[in-house]
Coordinates of C-alpha atoms in Angstrom, one line a residue:
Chain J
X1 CA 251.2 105.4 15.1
X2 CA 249.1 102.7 15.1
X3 CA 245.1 102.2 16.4
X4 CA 245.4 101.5 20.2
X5 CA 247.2 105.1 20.1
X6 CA 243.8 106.7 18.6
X7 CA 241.4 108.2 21.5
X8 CA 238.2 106.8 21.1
X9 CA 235.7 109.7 20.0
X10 CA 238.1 109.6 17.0
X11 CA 237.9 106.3 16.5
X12 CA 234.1 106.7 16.4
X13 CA 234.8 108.5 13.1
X14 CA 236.4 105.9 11.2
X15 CA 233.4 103.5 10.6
X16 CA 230.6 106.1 8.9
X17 CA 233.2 107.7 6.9
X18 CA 234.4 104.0 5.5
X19 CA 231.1 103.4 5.1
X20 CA 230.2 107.0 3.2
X21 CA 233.0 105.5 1.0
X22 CA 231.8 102.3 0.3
X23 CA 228.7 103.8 -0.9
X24 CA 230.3 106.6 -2.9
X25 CA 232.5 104.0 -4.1
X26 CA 229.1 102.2 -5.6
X27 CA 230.7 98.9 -4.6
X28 CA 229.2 95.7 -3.9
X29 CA 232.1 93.6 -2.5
X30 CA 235.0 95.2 -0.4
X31 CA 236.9 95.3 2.7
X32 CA 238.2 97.2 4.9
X33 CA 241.5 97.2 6.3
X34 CA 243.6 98.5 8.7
X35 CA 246.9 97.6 9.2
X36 CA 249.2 98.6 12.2
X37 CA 253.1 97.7 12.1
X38 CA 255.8 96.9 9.2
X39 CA 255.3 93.5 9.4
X40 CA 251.2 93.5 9.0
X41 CA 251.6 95.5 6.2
X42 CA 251.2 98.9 7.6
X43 CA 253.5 101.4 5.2
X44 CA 252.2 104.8 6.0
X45 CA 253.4 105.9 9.6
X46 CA 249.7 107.6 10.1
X47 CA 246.7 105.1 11.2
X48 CA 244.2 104.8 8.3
X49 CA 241.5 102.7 6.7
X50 CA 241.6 101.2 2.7
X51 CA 238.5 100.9 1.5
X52 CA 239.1 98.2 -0.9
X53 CA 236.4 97.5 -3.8
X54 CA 236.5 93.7 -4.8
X55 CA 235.0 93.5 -8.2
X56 CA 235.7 90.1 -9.3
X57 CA 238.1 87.8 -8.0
X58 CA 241.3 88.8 -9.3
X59 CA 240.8 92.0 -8.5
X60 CA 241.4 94.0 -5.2
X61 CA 242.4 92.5 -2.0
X62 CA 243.8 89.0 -1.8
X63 CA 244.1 87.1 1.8
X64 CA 246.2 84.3 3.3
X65 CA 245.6 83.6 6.9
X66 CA 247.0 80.1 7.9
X67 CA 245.0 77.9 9.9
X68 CA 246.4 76.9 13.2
X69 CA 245.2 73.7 15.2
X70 CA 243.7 75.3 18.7
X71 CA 242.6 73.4 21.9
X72 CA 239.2 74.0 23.1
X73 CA 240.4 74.3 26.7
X74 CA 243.6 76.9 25.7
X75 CA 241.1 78.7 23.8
X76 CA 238.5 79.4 26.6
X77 CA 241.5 80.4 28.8
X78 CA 242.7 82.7 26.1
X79 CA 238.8 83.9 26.1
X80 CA 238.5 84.5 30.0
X81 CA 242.3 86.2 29.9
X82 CA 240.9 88.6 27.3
X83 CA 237.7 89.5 29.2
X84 CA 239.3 90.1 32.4
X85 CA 241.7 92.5 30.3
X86 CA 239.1 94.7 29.0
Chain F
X1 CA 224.4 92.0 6.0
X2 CA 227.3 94.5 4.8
X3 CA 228.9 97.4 6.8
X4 CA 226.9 100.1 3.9
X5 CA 223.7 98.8 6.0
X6 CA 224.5 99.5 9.6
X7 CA 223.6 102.7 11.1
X8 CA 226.1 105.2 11.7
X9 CA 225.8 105.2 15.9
X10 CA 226.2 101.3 15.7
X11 CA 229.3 102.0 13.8
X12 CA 230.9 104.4 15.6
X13 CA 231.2 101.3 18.7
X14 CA 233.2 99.1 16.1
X15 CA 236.5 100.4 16.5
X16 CA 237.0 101.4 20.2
X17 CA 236.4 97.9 20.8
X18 CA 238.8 96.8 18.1
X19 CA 241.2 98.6 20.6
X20 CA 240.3 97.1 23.4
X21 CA 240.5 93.9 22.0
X22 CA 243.9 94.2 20.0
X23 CA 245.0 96.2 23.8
X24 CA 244.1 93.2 26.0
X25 CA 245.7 90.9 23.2
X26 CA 248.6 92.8 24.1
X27 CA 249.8 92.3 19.9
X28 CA 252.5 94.7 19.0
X29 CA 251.6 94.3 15.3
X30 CA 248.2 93.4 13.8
X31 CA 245.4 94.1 11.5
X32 CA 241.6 94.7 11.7
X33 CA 239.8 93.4 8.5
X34 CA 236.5 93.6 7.5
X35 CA 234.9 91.6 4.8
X36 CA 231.7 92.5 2.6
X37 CA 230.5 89.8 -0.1
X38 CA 231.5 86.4 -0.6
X39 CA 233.9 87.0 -3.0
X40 CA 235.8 89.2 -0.6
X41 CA 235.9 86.9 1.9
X42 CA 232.9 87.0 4.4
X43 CA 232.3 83.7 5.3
X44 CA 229.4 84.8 8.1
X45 CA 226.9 86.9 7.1
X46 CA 226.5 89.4 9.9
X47 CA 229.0 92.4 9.9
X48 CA 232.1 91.1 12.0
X49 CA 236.0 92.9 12.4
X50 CA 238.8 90.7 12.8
X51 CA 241.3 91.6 14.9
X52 CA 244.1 89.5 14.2
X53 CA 247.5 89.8 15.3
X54 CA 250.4 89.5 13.3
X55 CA 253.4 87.8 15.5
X56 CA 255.9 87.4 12.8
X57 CA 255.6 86.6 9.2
X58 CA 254.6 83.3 8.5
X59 CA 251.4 83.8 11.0
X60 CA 248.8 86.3 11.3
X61 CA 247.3 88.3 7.7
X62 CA 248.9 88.0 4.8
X63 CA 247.5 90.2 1.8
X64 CA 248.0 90.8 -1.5
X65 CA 246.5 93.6 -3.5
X66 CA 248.0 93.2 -7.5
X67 CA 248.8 97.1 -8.5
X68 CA 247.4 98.7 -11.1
X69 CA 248.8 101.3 -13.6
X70 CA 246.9 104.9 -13.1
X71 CA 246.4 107.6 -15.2
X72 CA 246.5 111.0 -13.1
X73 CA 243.8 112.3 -15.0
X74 CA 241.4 109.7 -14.0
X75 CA 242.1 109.3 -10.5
X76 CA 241.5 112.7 -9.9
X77 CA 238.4 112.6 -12.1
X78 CA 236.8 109.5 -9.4
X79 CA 238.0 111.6 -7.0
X80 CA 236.0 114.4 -7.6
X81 CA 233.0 112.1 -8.5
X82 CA 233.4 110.5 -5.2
X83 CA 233.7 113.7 -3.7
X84 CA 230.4 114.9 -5.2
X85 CA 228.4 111.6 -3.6
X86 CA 229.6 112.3 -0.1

């Protein structure tokens, strides 16, 4: 199951109750993530949110996200494709 | 500006639109992140979700979240501590 399969009033949910976390959670730093799919990391067959407390740098969530070279031009195409989409 | 300081009906419109963004991209496998704090990784300081597809896996997220040993006991102890703050 992953988000795009989730009707929206129950998406609606998912935001305050990360954020009633967060502040139960007392945390200064975090993130939250959502992953949907083996290969981005998504283990649990159910969609759901970590609510990750980052207390120093070594601790909680570590990211890679490799930078890709984009055109300007491919990249307002890409922009205009999306909106017509949506 | 973190995600603990926007109000609940602004928050609620975060992650239908995540969907309709990760559905016009048309990504089979991707991640939505949110970031809080420098040190986890917001770069801009307004509240922003990434939706970022995950094509294979060299591109796209990559995290990594070192484990921790738990004790039962305590887990269950922040758990009814958190709990009680909700």
């Amino acid at each position: 199951m992953k988000l795009t399969e989730i009707p929206d009033d129950e998406l609606a949910e998912a935001m305050p109750v990360a954020k009633k976390i967060a502040s139960a959670l007392g945390a200064q730093d975090y993130n939250i993530l959502q992953n949907n799919g083996r290969i981005a990391h998504q283990v649990v067959d159910h969609v759901h949110f970590h609510v990750i407390p980052k207390p120093d740098e070594q601790q909680g969530l570590g990211i890679s996200w490799p930078q890709q070279k984009v055109d300007m031009d491919e990249l307002k195409q890409l922009h205009e494709q999306l909106k017509s989409k949506m």
